[in-house]
mmCIF file of C-alpha atoms in Angstrom:
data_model
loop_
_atom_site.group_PDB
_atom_site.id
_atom_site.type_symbol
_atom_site.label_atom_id
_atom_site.label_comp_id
_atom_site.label_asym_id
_atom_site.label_seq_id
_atom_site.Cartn_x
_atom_site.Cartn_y
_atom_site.Cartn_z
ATOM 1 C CA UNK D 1162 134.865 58.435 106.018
ATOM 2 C CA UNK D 1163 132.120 55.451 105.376
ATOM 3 C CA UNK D 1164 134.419 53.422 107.805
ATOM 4 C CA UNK D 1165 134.286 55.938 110.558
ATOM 5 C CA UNK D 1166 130.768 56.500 110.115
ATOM 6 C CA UNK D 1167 130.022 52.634 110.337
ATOM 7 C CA UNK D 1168 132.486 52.167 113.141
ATOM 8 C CA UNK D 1169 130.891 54.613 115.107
ATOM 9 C CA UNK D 1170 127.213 53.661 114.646
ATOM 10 C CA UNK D 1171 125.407 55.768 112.742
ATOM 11 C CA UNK D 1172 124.969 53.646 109.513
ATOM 12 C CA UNK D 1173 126.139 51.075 107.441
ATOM 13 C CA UNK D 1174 129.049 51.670 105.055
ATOM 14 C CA UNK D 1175 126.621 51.872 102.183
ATOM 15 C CA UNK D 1176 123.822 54.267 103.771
ATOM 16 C CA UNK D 1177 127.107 56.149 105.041
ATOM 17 C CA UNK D 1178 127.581 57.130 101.353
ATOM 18 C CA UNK D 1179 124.139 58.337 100.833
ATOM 19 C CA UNK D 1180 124.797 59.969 103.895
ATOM 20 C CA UNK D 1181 127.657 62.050 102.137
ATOM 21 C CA UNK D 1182 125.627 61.870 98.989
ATOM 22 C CA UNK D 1183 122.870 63.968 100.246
ATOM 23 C CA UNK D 1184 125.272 66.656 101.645
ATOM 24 C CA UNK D 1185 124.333 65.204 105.100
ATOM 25 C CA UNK D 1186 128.067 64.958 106.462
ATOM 26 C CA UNK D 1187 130.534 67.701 107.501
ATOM 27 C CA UNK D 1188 134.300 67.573 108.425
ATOM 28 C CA UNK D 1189 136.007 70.314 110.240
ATOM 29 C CA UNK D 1190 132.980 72.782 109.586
ATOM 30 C CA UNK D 1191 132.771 71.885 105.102
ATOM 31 C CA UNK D 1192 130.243 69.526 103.427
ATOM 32 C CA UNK D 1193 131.658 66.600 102.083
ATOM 33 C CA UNK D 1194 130.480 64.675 98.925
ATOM 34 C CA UNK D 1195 133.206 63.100 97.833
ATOM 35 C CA UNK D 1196 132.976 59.043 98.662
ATOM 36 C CA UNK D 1197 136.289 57.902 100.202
ATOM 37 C CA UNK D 1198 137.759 60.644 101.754
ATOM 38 C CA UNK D 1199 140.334 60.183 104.035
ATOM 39 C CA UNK D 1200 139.949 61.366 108.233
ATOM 40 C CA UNK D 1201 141.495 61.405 111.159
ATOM 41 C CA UNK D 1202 138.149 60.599 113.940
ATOM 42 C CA UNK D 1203 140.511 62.056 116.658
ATOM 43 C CA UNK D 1204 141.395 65.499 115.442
ATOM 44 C CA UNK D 1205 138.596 66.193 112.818
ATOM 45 C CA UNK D 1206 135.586 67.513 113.686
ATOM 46 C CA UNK D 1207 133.045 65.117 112.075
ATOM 47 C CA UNK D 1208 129.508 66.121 112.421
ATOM 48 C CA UNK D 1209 126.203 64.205 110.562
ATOM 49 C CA UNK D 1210 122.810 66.537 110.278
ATOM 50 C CA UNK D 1211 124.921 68.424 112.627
ATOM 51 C CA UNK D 1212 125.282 66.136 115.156
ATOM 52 C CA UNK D 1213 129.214 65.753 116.341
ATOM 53 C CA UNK D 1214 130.425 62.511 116.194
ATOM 54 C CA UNK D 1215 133.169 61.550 119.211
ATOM 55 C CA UNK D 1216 135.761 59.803 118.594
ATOM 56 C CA UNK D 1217 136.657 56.385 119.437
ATOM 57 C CA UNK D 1218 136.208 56.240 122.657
ATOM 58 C CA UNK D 1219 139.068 54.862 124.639
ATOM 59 C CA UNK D 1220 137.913 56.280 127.479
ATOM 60 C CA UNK D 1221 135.089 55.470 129.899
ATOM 61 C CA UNK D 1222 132.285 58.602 130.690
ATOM 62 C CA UNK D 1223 129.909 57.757 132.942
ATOM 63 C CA UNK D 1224 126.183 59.165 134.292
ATOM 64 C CA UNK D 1225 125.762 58.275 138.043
ATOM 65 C CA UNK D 1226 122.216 59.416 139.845
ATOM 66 C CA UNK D 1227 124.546 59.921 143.308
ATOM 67 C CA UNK D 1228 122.308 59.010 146.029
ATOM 68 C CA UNK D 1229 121.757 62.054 149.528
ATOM 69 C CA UNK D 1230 124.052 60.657 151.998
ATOM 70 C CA UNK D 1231 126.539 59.442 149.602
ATOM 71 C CA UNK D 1232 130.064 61.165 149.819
ATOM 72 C CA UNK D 1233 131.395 62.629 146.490
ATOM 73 C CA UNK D 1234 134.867 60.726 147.160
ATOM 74 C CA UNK D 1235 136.203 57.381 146.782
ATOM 75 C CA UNK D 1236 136.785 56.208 150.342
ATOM 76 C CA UNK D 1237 136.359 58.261 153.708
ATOM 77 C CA UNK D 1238 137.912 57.959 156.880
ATOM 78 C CA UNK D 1239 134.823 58.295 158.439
ATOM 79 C CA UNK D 1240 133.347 55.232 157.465
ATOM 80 C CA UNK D 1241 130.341 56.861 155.310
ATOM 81 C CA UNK D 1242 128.999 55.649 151.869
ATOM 82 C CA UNK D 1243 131.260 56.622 149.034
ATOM 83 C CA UNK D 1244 131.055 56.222 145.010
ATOM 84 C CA UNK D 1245 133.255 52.846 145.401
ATOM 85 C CA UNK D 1246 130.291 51.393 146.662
ATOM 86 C CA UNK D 1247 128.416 51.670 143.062
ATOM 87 C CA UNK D 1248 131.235 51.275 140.874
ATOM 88 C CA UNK D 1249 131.219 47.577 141.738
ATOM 89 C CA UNK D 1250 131.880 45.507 138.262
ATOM 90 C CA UNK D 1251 133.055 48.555 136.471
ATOM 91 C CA UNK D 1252 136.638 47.540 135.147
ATOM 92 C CA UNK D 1253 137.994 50.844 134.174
ATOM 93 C CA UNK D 1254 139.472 53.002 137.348
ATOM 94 C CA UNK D 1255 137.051 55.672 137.257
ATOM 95 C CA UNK D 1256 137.046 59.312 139.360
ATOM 96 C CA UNK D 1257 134.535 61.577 139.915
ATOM 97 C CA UNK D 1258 134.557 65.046 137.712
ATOM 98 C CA UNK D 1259 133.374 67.726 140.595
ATOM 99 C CA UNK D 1260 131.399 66.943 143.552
ATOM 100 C CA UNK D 1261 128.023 67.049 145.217
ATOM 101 C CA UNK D 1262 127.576 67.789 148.696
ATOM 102 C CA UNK D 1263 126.716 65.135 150.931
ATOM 103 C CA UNK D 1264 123.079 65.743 151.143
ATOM 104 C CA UNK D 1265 122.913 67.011 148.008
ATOM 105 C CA UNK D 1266 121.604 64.010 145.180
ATOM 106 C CA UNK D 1267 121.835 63.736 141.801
ATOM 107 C CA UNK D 1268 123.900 63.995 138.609
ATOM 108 C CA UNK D 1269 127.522 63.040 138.744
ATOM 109 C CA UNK D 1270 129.735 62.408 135.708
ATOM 110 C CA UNK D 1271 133.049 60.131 136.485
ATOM 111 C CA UNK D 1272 135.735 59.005 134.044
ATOM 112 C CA UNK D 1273 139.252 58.182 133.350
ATOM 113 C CA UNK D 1274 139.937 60.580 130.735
ATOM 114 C CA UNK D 1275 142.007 63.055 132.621
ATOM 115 C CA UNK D 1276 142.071 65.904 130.222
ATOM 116 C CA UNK D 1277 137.806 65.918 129.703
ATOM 117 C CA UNK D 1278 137.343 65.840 133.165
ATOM 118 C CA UNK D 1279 139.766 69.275 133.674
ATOM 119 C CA UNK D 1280 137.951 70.962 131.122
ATOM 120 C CA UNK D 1281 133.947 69.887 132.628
ATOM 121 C CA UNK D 1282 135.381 70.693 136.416
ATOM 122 C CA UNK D 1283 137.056 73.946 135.187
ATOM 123 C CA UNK D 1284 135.394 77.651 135.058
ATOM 124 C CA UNK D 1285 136.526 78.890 132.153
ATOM 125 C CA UNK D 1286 134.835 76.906 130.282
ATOM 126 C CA UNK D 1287 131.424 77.953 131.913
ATOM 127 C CA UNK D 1288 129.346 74.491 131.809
ATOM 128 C CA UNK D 1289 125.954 74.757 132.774
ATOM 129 C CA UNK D 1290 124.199 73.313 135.471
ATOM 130 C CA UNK D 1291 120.938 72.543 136.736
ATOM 131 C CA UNK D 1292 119.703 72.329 140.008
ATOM 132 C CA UNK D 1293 116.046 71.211 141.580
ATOM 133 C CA UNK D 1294 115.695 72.754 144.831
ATOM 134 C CA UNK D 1295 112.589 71.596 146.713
ATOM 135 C CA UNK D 1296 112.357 75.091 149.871
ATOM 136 C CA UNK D 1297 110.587 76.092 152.740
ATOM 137 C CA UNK D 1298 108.162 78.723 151.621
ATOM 138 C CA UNK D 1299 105.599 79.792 149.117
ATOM 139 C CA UNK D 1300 108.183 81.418 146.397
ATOM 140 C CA UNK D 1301 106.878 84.302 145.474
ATOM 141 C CA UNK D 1302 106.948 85.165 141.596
ATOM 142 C CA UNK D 1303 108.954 88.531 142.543
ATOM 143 C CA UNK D 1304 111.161 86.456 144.223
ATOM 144 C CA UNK D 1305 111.921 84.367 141.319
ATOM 145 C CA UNK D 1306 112.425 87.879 139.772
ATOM 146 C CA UNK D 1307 115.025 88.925 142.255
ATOM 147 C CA UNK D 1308 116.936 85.874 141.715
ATOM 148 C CA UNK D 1309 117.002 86.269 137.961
ATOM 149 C CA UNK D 1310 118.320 89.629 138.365
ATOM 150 C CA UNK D 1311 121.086 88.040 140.904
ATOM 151 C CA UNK D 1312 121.778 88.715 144.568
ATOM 152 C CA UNK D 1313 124.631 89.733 146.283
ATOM 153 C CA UNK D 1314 126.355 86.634 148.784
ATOM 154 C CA UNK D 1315 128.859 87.234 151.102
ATOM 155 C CA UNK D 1316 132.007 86.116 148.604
ATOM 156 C CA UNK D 1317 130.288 88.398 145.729
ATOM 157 C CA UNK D 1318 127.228 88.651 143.182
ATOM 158 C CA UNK D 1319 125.194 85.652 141.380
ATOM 159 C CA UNK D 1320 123.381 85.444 138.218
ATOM 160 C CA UNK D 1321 122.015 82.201 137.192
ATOM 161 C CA UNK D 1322 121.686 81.441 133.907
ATOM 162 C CA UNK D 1323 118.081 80.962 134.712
ATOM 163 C CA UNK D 1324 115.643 80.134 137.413
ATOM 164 C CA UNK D 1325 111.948 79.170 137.233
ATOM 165 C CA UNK D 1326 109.260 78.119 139.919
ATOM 166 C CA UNK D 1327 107.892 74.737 139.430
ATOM 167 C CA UNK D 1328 105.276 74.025 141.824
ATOM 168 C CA UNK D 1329 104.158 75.485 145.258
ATOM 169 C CA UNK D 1330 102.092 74.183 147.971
ATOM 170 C CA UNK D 1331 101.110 75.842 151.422
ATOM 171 C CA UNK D 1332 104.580 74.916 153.101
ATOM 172 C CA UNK D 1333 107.230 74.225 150.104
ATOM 173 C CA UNK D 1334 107.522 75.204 146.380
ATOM 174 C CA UNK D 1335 109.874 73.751 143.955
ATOM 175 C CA UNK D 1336 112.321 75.676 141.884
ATOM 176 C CA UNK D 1337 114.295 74.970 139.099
ATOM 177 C CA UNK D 1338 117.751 76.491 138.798
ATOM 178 C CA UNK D 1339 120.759 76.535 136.002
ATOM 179 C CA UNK D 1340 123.796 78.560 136.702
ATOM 180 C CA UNK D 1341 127.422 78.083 135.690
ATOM 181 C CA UNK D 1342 129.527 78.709 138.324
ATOM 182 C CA UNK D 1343 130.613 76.222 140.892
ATOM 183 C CA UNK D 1344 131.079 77.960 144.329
ATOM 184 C CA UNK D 1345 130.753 76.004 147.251
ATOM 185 C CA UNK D 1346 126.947 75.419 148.021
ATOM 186 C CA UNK D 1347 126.238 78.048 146.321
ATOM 187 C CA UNK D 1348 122.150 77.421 145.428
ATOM 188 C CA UNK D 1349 121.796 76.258 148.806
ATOM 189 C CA UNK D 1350 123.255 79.789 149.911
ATOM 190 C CA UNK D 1351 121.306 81.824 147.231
ATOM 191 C CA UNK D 1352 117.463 80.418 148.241
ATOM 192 C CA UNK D 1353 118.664 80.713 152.089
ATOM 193 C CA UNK D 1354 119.420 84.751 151.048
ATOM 194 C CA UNK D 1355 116.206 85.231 149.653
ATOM 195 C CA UNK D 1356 114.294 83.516 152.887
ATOM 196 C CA UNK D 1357 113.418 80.338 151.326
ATOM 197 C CA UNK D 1358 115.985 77.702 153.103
ATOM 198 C CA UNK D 1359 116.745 74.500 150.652
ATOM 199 C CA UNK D 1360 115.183 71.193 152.134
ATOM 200 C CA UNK D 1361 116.206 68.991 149.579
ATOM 201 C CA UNK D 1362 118.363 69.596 146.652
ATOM 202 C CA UNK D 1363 119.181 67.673 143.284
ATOM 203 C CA UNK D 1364 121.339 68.542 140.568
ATOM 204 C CA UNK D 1365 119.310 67.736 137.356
ATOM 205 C CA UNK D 1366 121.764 68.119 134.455
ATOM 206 C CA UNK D 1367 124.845 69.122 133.314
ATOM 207 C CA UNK D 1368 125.252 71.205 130.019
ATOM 208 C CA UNK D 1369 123.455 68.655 127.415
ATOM 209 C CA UNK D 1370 123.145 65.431 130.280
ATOM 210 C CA UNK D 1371 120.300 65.100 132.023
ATOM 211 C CA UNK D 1372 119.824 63.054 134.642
ATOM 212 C CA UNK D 1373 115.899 61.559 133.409
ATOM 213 C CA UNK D 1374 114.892 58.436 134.116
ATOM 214 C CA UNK D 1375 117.768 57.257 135.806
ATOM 215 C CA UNK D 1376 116.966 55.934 139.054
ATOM 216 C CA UNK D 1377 118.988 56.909 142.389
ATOM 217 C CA UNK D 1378 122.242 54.688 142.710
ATOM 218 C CA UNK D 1379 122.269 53.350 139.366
ATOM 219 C CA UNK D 1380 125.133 54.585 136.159
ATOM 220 C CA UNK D 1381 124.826 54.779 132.980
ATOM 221 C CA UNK D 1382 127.158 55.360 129.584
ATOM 222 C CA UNK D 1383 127.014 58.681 128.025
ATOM 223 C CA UNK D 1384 125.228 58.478 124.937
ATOM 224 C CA UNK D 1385 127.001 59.183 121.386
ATOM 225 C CA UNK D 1386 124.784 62.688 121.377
ATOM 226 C CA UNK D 1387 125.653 63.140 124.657
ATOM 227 C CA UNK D 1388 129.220 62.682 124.543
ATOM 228 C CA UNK D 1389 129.539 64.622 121.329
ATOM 229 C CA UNK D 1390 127.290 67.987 122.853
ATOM 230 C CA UNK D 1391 129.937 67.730 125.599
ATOM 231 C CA UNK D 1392 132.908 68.081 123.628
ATOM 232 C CA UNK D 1393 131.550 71.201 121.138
ATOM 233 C CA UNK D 1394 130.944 72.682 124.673
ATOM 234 C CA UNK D 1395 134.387 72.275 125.693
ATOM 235 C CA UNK D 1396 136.515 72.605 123.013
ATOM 236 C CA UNK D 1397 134.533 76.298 121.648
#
């Protein structure tokens, strides 16, 4: 256990064991305190102050800030600016898990790990996202109300998860959206229901990732936290 512990950052193989000391450490959902025992980091569960700990990674998860104008594929017949053009110096093969629309920015996760990125793209497993939609309009707060109750679209009903307004000025407001269902343009199609078309649209985060700081075009790693968060979501 100290071994895993140290291998995967979170302390030295000495503060590891007051780590399991202080009943700090779980495996497979018990406390441990007993110093030496043995684990498997790629089918226990292996959590510290109840924080999951991935496993090794031998796979490559990534954070992208995907630029408006940028197509969610690797190459296009049409000659437009794809995610090859920012995975330059990367050495792992990486694809993209989902897809934006083309003038839709923000959050994209890509990897090579074929089996996380069917469970993140599928349904069933109901990951949440979050949307910043900047609209024509003053939003109204009953509005906002409306939406949180869900509307009816022309392929069925929607209920986001949640939906707040952010700002408003004379000709725009800002809104803040997180819903877990994937259908094509589907915020885009919701604010253009309710009379508030979308000018601009970024996605903000996905289940525990969040875009932050991360500037337009650039990648990141997913953190440790990050990675782990991910994996309780799909694997409940």
């Amino acid at each position: 256990m100290q071994k895993v512990l140290a291998a995967a950052g979170i302390a030295s193989r000495r503060a590891s064991e007051i780590l399991i000391d202080e009943g700090r450490v779980e495996v497979n959902g018990r406390t441990v305190t007993e110093q030496g025992l043995r684990v498997d980091p790629d089918t226990d569960v292996i959590r510290v102050d109840g924080e999951r700990i991935p496993p090794p990674r031998r796979h490559a998860y990534v954070v992208f800030n995907k630029p408006r104008g940028v197509v969610s594929t690797m190459d296009d017949p049409e000659g437009r600016p794809t995610l090859t053009e920012y995975l330059v110096g990367r050495k792992e093969r990486l694809f993209h898990v989902g897809r934006l629309d083309t003038d839709t920015e923000g959050l994209l996760i890509l990897t090579n790990d074929g089996d996380f990125a069917h469970k993140l793209a599928h349904p069933s497993f109901e990951v949440p996202k979050t949307y910043l939609a900047e609209v024509a309009g003053v939003v109204q707060h009953k509005t906002i109300r409306d939406l949180r109750r869900g509307i009816r679209l022309d392929d069925g009903p929607v209920t986001p998860d949640s939906v707040r307004l952010v700002s408003t000025t004379a000709v725009r407001s800002m809104v803040d959206i997180t819903l877990h269902e994937g259908r094509n343009r589907i915020v885009r199609r919701m604010m253009e229901a309710v009379g508030h078309p979308v000018r601009r649209l970024s996605r903000t985060a996905i289940g525990p990732v969040k875009l932050g700081a991360l500037r337009s075009g650039e990648l990141r790693d997913l953190t440790r936290s990050e990675l782990g968060a991910l994996l309780d979501l799909l694997n409940d």
